[in-house]
mmCIF file with all atom_site columns, C-alpha atoms in Angstrom:
data_model
loop_
_atom_site.group_PDB
_atom_site.id
_atom_site.type_symbol
_atom_site.label_atom_id
_atom_site.label_alt_id
_atom_site.label_comp_id
_atom_site.label_asym_id
_atom_site.label_entity_id
_atom_site.label_seq_id
_atom_site.pdbx_PDB_ins_code
_atom_site.Cartn_x
_atom_site.Cartn_y
_atom_site.Cartn_z
_atom_site.occupancy
_atom_site.B_iso_or_equiv
_atom_site.pdbx_formal_charge
_atom_site.auth_seq_id
_atom_site.auth_comp_id
_atom_site.auth_asym_id
_atom_site.auth_atom_id
_atom_site.pdbx_PDB_model_num
ATOM 1   C CA . MET A 1 1   ? -46.915 12.094  -4.312  1.00 60.00 ? 1   MET A CA 1
ATOM 2   C CA . ALA A 1 2   ? -45.380 13.362  -1.074  1.00 66.00 ? 2   ALA A CA 1
ATOM 3   C CA . ASN A 1 3   ? -43.418 10.148  -0.602  1.00 75.00 ? 3   ASN A CA 1
ATOM 4   C CA . SER A 1 4   ? -42.128 10.227  -4.176  1.00 78.00 ? 4   SER A CA 1
ATOM 5   C CA . GLY A 1 5   ? -41.008 13.844  -3.691  1.00 77.00 ? 5   GLY A CA 1
ATOM 6   C CA . ILE A 1 6   ? -39.152 12.942  -0.487  1.00 83.00 ? 6   ILE A CA 1
ATOM 7   C CA . ILE A 1 7   ? -37.497 9.983   -2.208  1.00 82.00 ? 7   ILE A CA 1
ATOM 8   C CA . ARG A 1 8   ? -36.427 12.202  -5.113  1.00 81.00 ? 8   ARG A CA 1
ATOM 9   C CA . ILE A 1 9   ? -34.990 14.828  -2.749  1.00 84.00 ? 9   ILE A CA 1
ATOM 10  C CA . ARG A 1 10  ? -33.132 12.119  -0.817  1.00 83.00 ? 10  ARG A CA 1
ATOM 11  C CA . ARG A 1 11  ? -31.722 10.758  -4.085  1.00 82.00 ? 11  ARG A CA 1
ATOM 12  C CA . TYR A 1 12  ? -30.494 14.232  -5.044  1.00 79.00 ? 12  TYR A CA 1
ATOM 13  C CA . LEU A 1 13  ? -28.912 14.736  -1.608  1.00 83.00 ? 13  LEU A CA 1
ATOM 14  C CA . VAL A 1 14  ? -27.116 11.390  -1.813  1.00 80.00 ? 14  VAL A CA 1
ATOM 15  C CA . ALA A 1 15  ? -25.924 12.158  -5.359  1.00 78.00 ? 15  ALA A CA 1
ATOM 16  C CA . GLY A 1 16  ? -24.570 15.526  -4.207  1.00 79.00 ? 16  GLY A CA 1
ATOM 17  C CA . LEU A 1 17  ? -22.904 13.920  -1.200  1.00 78.00 ? 17  LEU A CA 1
ATOM 18  C CA . LEU A 1 18  ? -21.225 11.319  -3.411  1.00 74.00 ? 18  LEU A CA 1
ATOM 19  C CA . ILE A 1 19  ? -19.737 14.160  -5.457  1.00 79.00 ? 19  ILE A CA 1
ATOM 20  C CA . TRP A 1 20  ? -18.632 16.476  -2.663  1.00 82.00 ? 20  TRP A CA 1
ATOM 21  C CA . LEU A 1 21  ? -17.562 13.968  -0.007  1.00 78.00 ? 21  LEU A CA 1
ATOM 22  C CA . PRO A 1 22  ? -14.606 12.526  -1.991  1.00 74.00 ? 22  PRO A CA 1
ATOM 23  C CA . ILE A 1 23  ? -13.575 16.052  -2.995  1.00 81.00 ? 23  ILE A CA 1
ATOM 24  C CA . GLY A 1 24  ? -13.739 17.264  0.596   1.00 81.00 ? 24  GLY A CA 1
ATOM 25  C CA . VAL A 1 25  ? -11.801 14.300  1.976   1.00 78.00 ? 25  VAL A CA 1
ATOM 26  C CA . THR A 1 26  ? -9.161  14.662  -0.761  1.00 78.00 ? 26  THR A CA 1
ATOM 27  C CA . VAL A 1 27  ? -8.722  18.375  -0.016  1.00 78.00 ? 27  VAL A CA 1
ATOM 28  C CA . PHE A 1 28  ? -8.536  17.626  3.722   1.00 80.00 ? 28  PHE A CA 1
ATOM 29  C CA . VAL A 1 29  ? -5.900  14.933  3.269   1.00 73.00 ? 29  VAL A CA 1
ATOM 30  C CA . PHE A 1 30  ? -3.765  17.102  0.988   1.00 73.00 ? 30  PHE A CA 1
ATOM 31  C CA . ARG A 1 31  ? -4.031  20.061  3.374   1.00 74.00 ? 31  ARG A CA 1
ATOM 32  C CA . LEU A 1 32  ? -2.998  17.768  6.216   1.00 74.00 ? 32  LEU A CA 1
ATOM 33  C CA . LEU A 1 33  ? -0.035  16.435  4.265   1.00 69.00 ? 33  LEU A CA 1
ATOM 34  C CA . LEU A 1 34  ? 1.045   19.914  3.186   1.00 71.00 ? 34  LEU A CA 1
ATOM 35  C CA . GLY A 1 35  ? 0.748   21.092  6.782   1.00 71.00 ? 35  GLY A CA 1
ATOM 36  C CA . LEU A 1 36  ? 2.941   18.234  7.964   1.00 70.00 ? 36  LEU A CA 1
ATOM 37  C CA . MET A 1 37  ? 5.469   18.926  5.220   1.00 69.00 ? 37  MET A CA 1
ATOM 38  C CA . ASP A 1 38  ? 5.519   22.610  6.133   1.00 67.00 ? 38  ASP A CA 1
ATOM 39  C CA . GLN A 1 39  ? 6.798   21.558  9.537   1.00 67.00 ? 39  GLN A CA 1
ATOM 40  C CA . LEU A 1 40  ? 10.067  20.737  7.772   1.00 65.00 ? 40  LEU A CA 1
ATOM 41  C CA . LEU A 1 41  ? 10.672  24.479  7.553   1.00 63.00 ? 41  LEU A CA 1
ATOM 42  C CA . PHE A 1 42  ? 12.127  24.302  11.056  1.00 65.00 ? 42  PHE A CA 1
ATOM 43  C CA . LEU A 1 43  ? 15.275  23.112  9.271   1.00 64.00 ? 43  LEU A CA 1
ATOM 44  C CA . VAL A 1 44  ? 15.539  26.544  7.639   1.00 68.00 ? 44  VAL A CA 1
ATOM 45  C CA . PRO A 1 45  ? 17.069  29.346  9.780   1.00 72.00 ? 45  PRO A CA 1
ATOM 46  C CA . LEU A 1 46  ? 14.487  31.845  11.004  1.00 69.00 ? 46  LEU A CA 1
ATOM 47  C CA . ARG A 1 47  ? 15.862  34.750  8.977   1.00 71.00 ? 47  ARG A CA 1
ATOM 48  C CA . TYR A 1 48  ? 15.497  32.781  5.722   1.00 67.00 ? 48  TYR A CA 1
ATOM 49  C CA . ARG A 1 49  ? 11.918  31.591  6.238   1.00 69.00 ? 49  ARG A CA 1
ATOM 50  C CA . PRO A 1 50  ? 9.091   33.070  4.100   1.00 68.00 ? 50  PRO A CA 1
ATOM 51  C CA . GLU A 1 51  ? 7.579   34.841  7.108   1.00 66.00 ? 51  GLU A CA 1
ATOM 52  C CA . ALA A 1 52  ? 10.807  36.764  7.631   1.00 66.00 ? 52  ALA A CA 1
ATOM 53  C CA . LEU A 1 53  ? 11.595  37.447  3.949   1.00 68.00 ? 53  LEU A CA 1
ATOM 54  C CA . LEU A 1 54  ? 8.091   38.086  2.583   1.00 69.00 ? 54  LEU A CA 1
ATOM 55  C CA . GLY A 1 55  ? 6.152   38.869  5.711   1.00 68.00 ? 55  GLY A CA 1
ATOM 56  C CA . ILE A 1 56  ? 3.586   36.137  4.949   1.00 70.00 ? 56  ILE A CA 1
ATOM 57  C CA . PRO A 1 57  ? 3.663   32.327  5.161   1.00 67.00 ? 57  PRO A CA 1
ATOM 58  C CA . VAL A 1 58  ? 3.878   30.389  1.882   1.00 67.00 ? 58  VAL A CA 1
ATOM 59  C CA . PRO A 1 59  ? 1.748   27.207  2.070   1.00 65.00 ? 59  PRO A CA 1
ATOM 60  C CA . GLY A 1 60  ? 3.244   24.215  0.303   1.00 64.00 ? 60  GLY A CA 1
ATOM 61  C CA . LEU A 1 61  ? 6.844   25.376  0.563   1.00 69.00 ? 61  LEU A CA 1
ATOM 62  C CA . GLY A 1 62  ? 7.468   22.467  2.910   1.00 68.00 ? 62  GLY A CA 1
ATOM 63  C CA . ALA A 1 63  ? 6.346   20.078  0.173   1.00 69.00 ? 63  ALA A CA 1
ATOM 64  C CA . ALA A 1 64  ? 9.056   21.414  -2.137  1.00 73.00 ? 64  ALA A CA 1
ATOM 65  C CA . LEU A 1 65  ? 11.577  21.042  0.671   1.00 73.00 ? 65  LEU A CA 1
ATOM 66  C CA . ALA A 1 66  ? 10.383  17.471  1.317   1.00 73.00 ? 66  ALA A CA 1
ATOM 67  C CA . LEU A 1 67  ? 10.778  16.645  -2.398  1.00 76.00 ? 67  LEU A CA 1
ATOM 68  C CA . ILE A 1 68  ? 14.315  18.035  -2.407  1.00 78.00 ? 68  ILE A CA 1
ATOM 69  C CA . MET A 1 69  ? 15.141  16.025  0.710   1.00 75.00 ? 69  MET A CA 1
ATOM 70  C CA . LEU A 1 70  ? 13.813  12.831  -0.907  1.00 75.00 ? 70  LEU A CA 1
ATOM 71  C CA . LEU A 1 71  ? 15.891  13.431  -4.050  1.00 82.00 ? 71  LEU A CA 1
ATOM 72  C CA . VAL A 1 72  ? 19.054  14.195  -2.090  1.00 79.00 ? 72  VAL A CA 1
ATOM 73  C CA . THR A 1 73  ? 18.528  11.178  0.187   1.00 78.00 ? 73  THR A CA 1
ATOM 74  C CA . GLY A 1 74  ? 17.962  8.913   -2.818  1.00 79.00 ? 74  GLY A CA 1
ATOM 75  C CA . MET A 1 75  ? 21.119  10.213  -4.503  1.00 80.00 ? 75  MET A CA 1
ATOM 76  C CA . LEU A 1 76  ? 23.161  9.630   -1.345  1.00 78.00 ? 76  LEU A CA 1
ATOM 77  C CA . ALA A 1 77  ? 21.720  6.138   -0.894  1.00 75.00 ? 77  ALA A CA 1
ATOM 78  C CA . ALA A 1 78  ? 22.740  5.238   -4.448  1.00 75.00 ? 78  ALA A CA 1
ATOM 79  C CA . ASN A 1 79  ? 26.477  5.616   -3.809  1.00 79.00 ? 79  ASN A CA 1
ATOM 80  C CA . PHE A 1 80  ? 28.919  3.634   -1.668  1.00 75.00 ? 80  PHE A CA 1
ATOM 81  C CA . PHE A 1 81  ? 29.241  6.227   1.096   1.00 78.00 ? 81  PHE A CA 1
ATOM 82  C CA . GLY A 1 82  ? 25.478  6.588   1.392   1.00 76.00 ? 82  GLY A CA 1
ATOM 83  C CA . ARG A 1 83  ? 24.950  2.834   1.650   1.00 79.00 ? 83  ARG A CA 1
ATOM 84  C CA . ARG A 1 84  ? 27.557  2.608   4.413   1.00 83.00 ? 84  ARG A CA 1
ATOM 85  C CA . LEU A 1 85  ? 25.897  5.491   6.258   1.00 81.00 ? 85  LEU A CA 1
ATOM 86  C CA . ILE A 1 86  ? 22.451  3.859   5.976   1.00 80.00 ? 86  ILE A CA 1
ATOM 87  C CA . ALA A 1 87  ? 23.863  0.518   7.161   1.00 82.00 ? 87  ALA A CA 1
ATOM 88  C CA . PHE A 1 88  ? 25.360  2.257   10.213  1.00 83.00 ? 88  PHE A CA 1
ATOM 89  C CA . TYR A 1 89  ? 22.086  4.072   10.889  1.00 79.00 ? 89  TYR A CA 1
ATOM 90  C CA . GLU A 1 90  ? 20.053  0.850   10.641  1.00 81.00 ? 90  GLU A CA 1
ATOM 91  C CA . SER A 1 91  ? 22.498  -0.972  12.919  1.00 85.00 ? 91  SER A CA 1
ATOM 92  C CA . LEU A 1 92  ? 21.789  1.663   15.575  1.00 84.00 ? 92  LEU A CA 1
ATOM 93  C CA . LEU A 1 93  ? 18.030  1.263   15.174  1.00 80.00 ? 93  LEU A CA 1
ATOM 94  C CA . ALA A 1 94  ? 18.399  -2.526  15.404  1.00 81.00 ? 94  ALA A CA 1
ATOM 95  C CA . LYS A 1 95  ? 19.627  -2.111  18.990  1.00 83.00 ? 95  LYS A CA 1
ATOM 96  C CA . ILE A 1 96  ? 16.371  -0.456  20.117  1.00 84.00 ? 96  ILE A CA 1
ATOM 97  C CA . PRO A 1 97  ? 13.866  -3.257  20.895  1.00 81.00 ? 97  PRO A CA 1
ATOM 98  C CA . PHE A 1 98  ? 10.505  -1.739  19.899  1.00 80.00 ? 98  PHE A CA 1
ATOM 99  C CA . VAL A 1 99  ? 11.822  0.652   17.254  1.00 78.00 ? 99  VAL A CA 1
ATOM 100 C CA . ARG A 1 100 ? 13.642  -2.084  15.319  1.00 78.00 ? 100 ARG A CA 1
ATOM 101 C CA . THR A 1 101 ? 10.432  -4.132  15.029  1.00 79.00 ? 101 THR A CA 1
ATOM 102 C CA . VAL A 1 102 ? 8.373   -1.245  13.645  1.00 77.00 ? 102 VAL A CA 1
ATOM 103 C CA . TYR A 1 103 ? 11.175  0.039   11.400  1.00 78.00 ? 103 TYR A CA 1
ATOM 104 C CA . SER A 1 104 ? 11.909  -3.395  9.914   1.00 77.00 ? 104 SER A CA 1
ATOM 105 C CA . ALA A 1 105 ? 8.229   -4.129  9.242   1.00 72.00 ? 105 ALA A CA 1
ATOM 106 C CA . VAL A 1 106 ? 7.584   -0.806  7.511   1.00 74.00 ? 106 VAL A CA 1
ATOM 107 C CA . LYS A 1 107 ? 10.860  -0.969  5.556   1.00 74.00 ? 107 LYS A CA 1
ATOM 108 C CA . ASN A 1 108 ? 10.198  -4.500  4.299   1.00 70.00 ? 108 ASN A CA 1
ATOM 109 C CA . PHE A 1 109 ? 6.641   -3.650  3.291   1.00 68.00 ? 109 PHE A CA 1
ATOM 110 C CA . ALA A 1 110 ? 7.759   -0.507  1.464   1.00 70.00 ? 110 ALA A CA 1
ATOM 111 C CA . GLU A 1 111 ? 10.465  -2.453  -0.384  1.00 67.00 ? 111 GLU A CA 1
ATOM 112 C CA . ILE A 1 112 ? 7.941   -5.055  -1.493  1.00 63.00 ? 112 ILE A CA 1
ATOM 113 C CA . VAL A 1 113 ? 5.374   -2.515  -2.702  1.00 63.00 ? 113 VAL A CA 1
ATOM 114 C CA . LEU A 1 114 ? 7.719   0.046   -4.270  1.00 65.00 ? 114 LEU A CA 1
ATOM 115 C CA . SER A 1 115 ? 10.377  -2.237  -5.706  1.00 61.00 ? 115 SER A CA 1
ATOM 116 C CA . ASP A 1 116 ? 10.298  -2.856  -9.460  1.00 58.00 ? 116 ASP A CA 1
ATOM 117 C CA . SER A 1 117 ? 12.634  -5.842  -9.328  1.00 52.00 ? 117 SER A CA 1
ATOM 118 C CA . GLY A 1 118 ? 11.568  -9.458  -9.512  1.00 48.00 ? 118 GLY A CA 1
ATOM 119 C CA . THR A 1 119 ? 7.995   -10.614 -9.102  1.00 48.00 ? 119 THR A CA 1
ATOM 120 C CA . SER A 1 120 ? 7.494   -9.341  -5.543  1.00 59.00 ? 120 SER A CA 1
ATOM 121 C CA . PHE A 1 121 ? 3.992   -8.021  -4.971  1.00 73.00 ? 121 PHE A CA 1
ATOM 122 C CA . LYS A 1 122 ? 3.336   -8.018  -8.688  1.00 72.00 ? 122 LYS A CA 1
ATOM 123 C CA . LYS A 1 123 ? 0.581   -10.634 -8.795  1.00 89.00 ? 123 LYS A CA 1
ATOM 124 C CA . VAL A 1 124 ? -2.817  -10.738 -7.099  1.00 93.00 ? 124 VAL A CA 1
ATOM 125 C CA . LEU A 1 125 ? -4.089  -14.197 -6.195  1.00 95.00 ? 125 LEU A CA 1
ATOM 126 C CA . LEU A 1 126 ? -7.168  -15.759 -4.639  1.00 95.00 ? 126 LEU A CA 1
ATOM 127 C CA . ILE A 1 127 ? -6.932  -18.563 -2.086  1.00 96.00 ? 127 ILE A CA 1
ATOM 128 C CA . GLU A 1 128 ? -9.406  -20.431 0.088   1.00 94.00 ? 128 GLU A CA 1
ATOM 129 C CA . TYR A 1 129 ? -8.790  -18.935 3.536   1.00 93.00 ? 129 TYR A CA 1
ATOM 130 C CA . PRO A 1 130 ? -9.488  -19.145 6.486   1.00 91.00 ? 130 PRO A CA 1
ATOM 131 C CA . ARG A 1 131 ? -11.411 -22.273 5.533   1.00 90.00 ? 131 ARG A CA 1
ATOM 132 C CA . LYS A 1 132 ? -12.731 -24.097 2.493   1.00 90.00 ? 132 LYS A CA 1
ATOM 133 C CA . GLY A 1 133 ? -15.486 -22.098 0.809   1.00 91.00 ? 133 GLY A CA 1
ATOM 134 C CA . LEU A 1 134 ? -14.206 -18.696 1.980   1.00 94.00 ? 134 LEU A CA 1
ATOM 135 C CA . TYR A 1 135 ? -11.825 -16.759 -0.250  1.00 95.00 ? 135 TYR A CA 1
ATOM 136 C CA . SER A 1 136 ? -9.156  -14.162 0.486   1.00 95.00 ? 136 SER A CA 1
ATOM 137 C CA . ILE A 1 137 ? -7.063  -11.876 -1.678  1.00 95.00 ? 137 ILE A CA 1
ATOM 138 C CA . VAL A 1 138 ? -3.300  -12.403 -1.342  1.00 95.00 ? 138 VAL A CA 1
ATOM 139 C CA . PHE A 1 139 ? -0.205  -11.035 -3.057  1.00 93.00 ? 139 PHE A CA 1
ATOM 140 C CA . GLN A 1 140 ? 2.461   -13.368 -4.383  1.00 91.00 ? 140 GLN A CA 1
ATOM 141 C CA . THR A 1 141 ? 5.841   -12.387 -2.981  1.00 86.00 ? 141 THR A CA 1
ATOM 142 C CA . SER A 1 142 ? 8.087   -15.259 -4.048  1.00 84.00 ? 142 SER A CA 1
ATOM 143 C CA . ASP A 1 143 ? 8.160   -18.610 -5.814  1.00 83.00 ? 143 ASP A CA 1
ATOM 144 C CA . GLU A 1 144 ? 11.548  -19.706 -4.509  1.00 84.00 ? 144 GLU A CA 1
ATOM 145 C CA . ALA A 1 145 ? 10.667  -21.616 -1.322  1.00 84.00 ? 145 ALA A CA 1
ATOM 146 C CA . ALA A 1 146 ? 13.070  -24.429 -2.219  1.00 88.00 ? 146 ALA A CA 1
ATOM 147 C CA . GLU A 1 147 ? 13.207  -26.174 1.165   1.00 92.00 ? 147 GLU A CA 1
ATOM 148 C CA . VAL A 1 148 ? 9.429   -25.984 1.672   1.00 92.00 ? 148 VAL A CA 1
ATOM 149 C CA . GLN A 1 149 ? 8.863   -27.434 -1.798  1.00 90.00 ? 149 GLN A CA 1
ATOM 150 C CA . ALA A 1 150 ? 11.339  -30.239 -1.146  1.00 91.00 ? 150 ALA A CA 1
ATOM 151 C CA . LYS A 1 151 ? 9.768   -31.141 2.204   1.00 91.00 ? 151 LYS A CA 1
ATOM 152 C CA . THR A 1 152 ? 6.161   -31.006 0.959   1.00 92.00 ? 152 THR A CA 1
ATOM 153 C CA . GLY A 1 153 ? 6.726   -32.433 -2.510  1.00 91.00 ? 153 GLY A CA 1
ATOM 154 C CA . GLU A 1 154 ? 4.514   -29.704 -4.023  1.00 92.00 ? 154 GLU A CA 1
ATOM 155 C CA . THR A 1 155 ? 5.062   -26.547 -6.036  1.00 93.00 ? 155 THR A CA 1
ATOM 156 C CA . ILE A 1 156 ? 4.845   -23.946 -3.294  1.00 94.00 ? 156 ILE A CA 1
ATOM 157 C CA . ILE A 1 157 ? 4.633   -20.162 -3.619  1.00 93.00 ? 157 ILE A CA 1
ATOM 158 C CA . THR A 1 158 ? 4.943   -17.566 -0.871  1.00 92.00 ? 158 THR A CA 1
ATOM 159 C CA . VAL A 1 159 ? 2.057   -15.130 -0.497  1.00 93.00 ? 159 VAL A CA 1
ATOM 160 C CA . PHE A 1 160 ? 1.221   -12.194 1.742   1.00 92.00 ? 160 PHE A CA 1
ATOM 161 C CA . LEU A 1 161 ? -2.282  -12.062 3.197   1.00 94.00 ? 161 LEU A CA 1
ATOM 162 C CA . PRO A 1 162 ? -2.992  -8.420  4.189   1.00 90.00 ? 162 PRO A CA 1
ATOM 163 C CA . THR A 1 163 ? -5.302  -7.410  6.997   1.00 88.00 ? 163 THR A CA 1
ATOM 164 C CA . THR A 1 164 ? -8.003  -4.843  6.394   1.00 86.00 ? 164 THR A CA 1
ATOM 165 C CA . PRO A 1 165 ? -8.156  -1.852  6.518   1.00 81.00 ? 165 PRO A CA 1
ATOM 166 C CA . ASN A 1 166 ? -4.413  -1.776  7.339   1.00 79.00 ? 166 ASN A CA 1
ATOM 167 C CA . PRO A 1 167 ? -2.544  -3.704  4.608   1.00 80.00 ? 167 PRO A CA 1
ATOM 168 C CA . THR A 1 168 ? 0.851   -3.073  6.223   1.00 74.00 ? 168 THR A CA 1
ATOM 169 C CA . SER A 1 169 ? 0.171   -5.981  8.568   1.00 81.00 ? 169 SER A CA 1
ATOM 170 C CA . GLY A 1 170 ? -0.843  -9.504  7.677   1.00 87.00 ? 170 GLY A CA 1
ATOM 171 C CA . PHE A 1 171 ? 0.370   -13.069 7.361   1.00 91.00 ? 171 PHE A CA 1
ATOM 172 C CA . MET A 1 172 ? 2.980   -14.808 5.245   1.00 91.00 ? 172 MET A CA 1
ATOM 173 C CA . LEU A 1 173 ? 1.664   -18.108 3.921   1.00 94.00 ? 173 LEU A CA 1
ATOM 174 C CA . PHE A 1 174 ? 3.172   -20.979 1.946   1.00 94.00 ? 174 PHE A CA 1
ATOM 175 C CA . VAL A 1 175 ? 0.484   -22.113 -0.491  1.00 94.00 ? 175 VAL A CA 1
ATOM 176 C CA . PRO A 1 176 ? 0.498   -24.858 -3.154  1.00 94.00 ? 176 PRO A CA 1
ATOM 177 C CA . LYS A 1 177 ? 0.380   -23.086 -6.500  1.00 93.00 ? 177 LYS A CA 1
ATOM 178 C CA . VAL A 1 178 ? -2.417  -25.376 -7.671  1.00 93.00 ? 178 VAL A CA 1
ATOM 179 C CA . ASP A 1 179 ? -4.612  -24.011 -4.846  1.00 94.00 ? 179 ASP A CA 1
ATOM 180 C CA . THR A 1 180 ? -4.431  -20.420 -6.120  1.00 95.00 ? 180 THR A CA 1
ATOM 181 C CA . VAL A 1 181 ? -6.329  -18.488 -8.749  1.00 94.00 ? 181 VAL A CA 1
ATOM 182 C CA . GLU A 1 182 ? -4.644  -15.542 -10.470 1.00 93.00 ? 182 GLU A CA 1
ATOM 183 C CA . LEU A 1 183 ? -6.861  -12.456 -10.595 1.00 93.00 ? 183 LEU A CA 1
ATOM 184 C CA . ASP A 1 184 ? -6.905  -9.843  -13.358 1.00 90.00 ? 184 ASP A CA 1
ATOM 185 C CA . MET A 1 185 ? -7.008  -6.844  -10.983 1.00 90.00 ? 185 MET A CA 1
ATOM 186 C CA . THR A 1 186 ? -3.808  -4.874  -10.466 1.00 88.00 ? 186 THR A CA 1
ATOM 187 C CA . VAL A 1 187 ? -1.926  -4.658  -7.175  1.00 86.00 ? 187 VAL A CA 1
ATOM 188 C CA . GLU A 1 188 ? -3.114  -1.057  -6.731  1.00 85.00 ? 188 GLU A CA 1
ATOM 189 C CA . GLU A 1 189 ? -6.747  -2.054  -7.282  1.00 89.00 ? 189 GLU A CA 1
ATOM 190 C CA . ALA A 1 190 ? -6.445  -4.935  -4.820  1.00 90.00 ? 190 ALA A CA 1
ATOM 191 C CA . LEU A 1 191 ? -4.901  -2.651  -2.185  1.00 87.00 ? 191 LEU A CA 1
ATOM 192 C CA . LYS A 1 192 ? -7.759  -0.162  -2.628  1.00 87.00 ? 192 LYS A CA 1
ATOM 193 C CA . MET A 1 193 ? -10.209 -3.005  -2.130  1.00 89.00 ? 193 MET A CA 1
ATOM 194 C CA . VAL A 1 194 ? -8.451  -4.123  1.054   1.00 89.00 ? 194 VAL A CA 1
ATOM 195 C CA . VAL A 1 195 ? -8.236  -0.611  2.511   1.00 85.00 ? 195 VAL A CA 1
ATOM 196 C CA . SER A 1 196 ? -11.904 0.146   1.721   1.00 85.00 ? 196 SER A CA 1
ATOM 197 C CA . LEU A 1 197 ? -13.102 -3.100  3.377   1.00 86.00 ? 197 LEU A CA 1
ATOM 198 C CA . GLY A 1 198 ? -14.241 -4.322  -0.028  1.00 87.00 ? 198 GLY A CA 1
ATOM 199 C CA . VAL A 1 199 ? -16.409 -1.287  -0.748  1.00 84.00 ? 199 VAL A CA 1
ATOM 200 C CA . VAL A 1 200 ? -14.198 -0.107  -3.644  1.00 83.00 ? 200 VAL A CA 1
ATOM 201 C CA . ALA A 1 201 ? -14.268 -3.089  -5.985  1.00 84.00 ? 201 ALA A CA 1
ATOM 202 C CA . PRO A 1 202 ? -12.404 -2.749  -9.306  1.00 84.00 ? 202 PRO A CA 1
ATOM 203 C CA . ARG A 1 203 ? -14.298 -3.106  -12.544 1.00 81.00 ? 203 ARG A CA 1
ATOM 204 C CA . TRP A 1 204 ? -13.509 -6.525  -13.998 1.00 80.00 ? 204 TRP A CA 1
ATOM 205 C CA . ARG A 1 205 ? -11.469 -6.380  -17.181 1.00 68.00 ? 205 ARG A CA 1
ATOM 206 C CA . THR A 1 206 ? -10.829 -9.870  -18.545 1.00 63.00 ? 206 THR A CA 1
ATOM 207 C CA . LEU A 1 207 ? -7.119  -10.041 -19.388 1.00 57.00 ? 207 LEU A CA 1
ATOM 208 C CA . HIS A 1 208 ? -7.194  -13.729 -20.318 1.00 53.00 ? 208 HIS A CA 1
ATOM 209 C CA . PRO A 1 209 ? -10.498 -14.260 -22.177 1.00 53.00 ? 209 PRO A CA 1
ATOM 210 C CA . ASP A 1 210 ? -9.347  -17.567 -23.654 1.00 52.00 ? 210 ASP A CA 1
ATOM 211 C CA . ASN A 1 211 ? -8.727  -19.139 -20.248 1.00 50.00 ? 211 ASN A CA 1
ATOM 212 C CA . PRO A 1 212 ? -11.669 -20.850 -18.530 1.00 50.00 ? 212 PRO A CA 1
ATOM 213 C CA . VAL A 1 213 ? -12.743 -19.642 -15.114 1.00 50.00 ? 213 VAL A CA 1
ATOM 214 C CA . ALA A 1 214 ? -10.614 -21.559 -12.659 1.00 47.00 ? 214 ALA A CA 1
ATOM 215 C CA . ARG A 1 215 ? -11.398 -22.681 -9.155  1.00 47.00 ? 215 ARG A CA 1
ATOM 216 C CA . PRO A 1 216 ? -8.815  -23.478 -6.489  1.00 46.00 ? 216 PRO A CA 1
ATOM 217 C CA . HIS A 1 217 ? -7.969  -27.135 -6.367  1.00 47.00 ? 217 HIS A CA 1
ATOM 218 C CA . SER A 1 218 ? -9.355  -28.932 -3.344  1.00 44.00 ? 218 SER A CA 1
ATOM 219 C CA . SER A 1 219 ? -8.505  -32.374 -2.109  1.00 42.00 ? 219 SER A CA 1
ATOM 220 C CA . PRO A 1 220 ? -11.324 -34.907 -1.982  1.00 40.00 ? 220 PRO A CA 1
#
């Protein structure tokens, strides 16, 4: 009886923790982000800040300022003058050895993930990697590796193999299309799985019920 009571109490504690832990982490992250955004208020002259006008700080005002800055930056980048300005700015960064490496990597990754054009990062695949019998999640980034296809004589696609828990780094691989299996999970679900070390696995929703379960092709 005593053991069953302890087990029941432990189960209740775990259930409560599973409810409050995500809420607490979410609140912490948002408070951290809002705090960082509030630092943008240094751009506002002292006499126009909430502390001077109202006598009290206004949490979250930096988030509104950050949103306005993003909108204005996006509008400037969409016209000819803005593109020239960005090109000049990036040419300056390209002259700084370490900065250009980090900036280029983050910029390219963001373009792949956030871009709506083409098929970049729009398909989740499964390949046998790092050896036969072990499988890894990859993202298809291109199917236009013309020279590689000509030299290998196979239909080759370009994929990105992310590292975990940091998906901004990884490996670019040329893989025969026949050696891949397309997964039904979305890019967002796959990224969550990578970041969580596989703990957060998406619920399987069969998008192609008429297709048989495929296995990557392997040479005899």
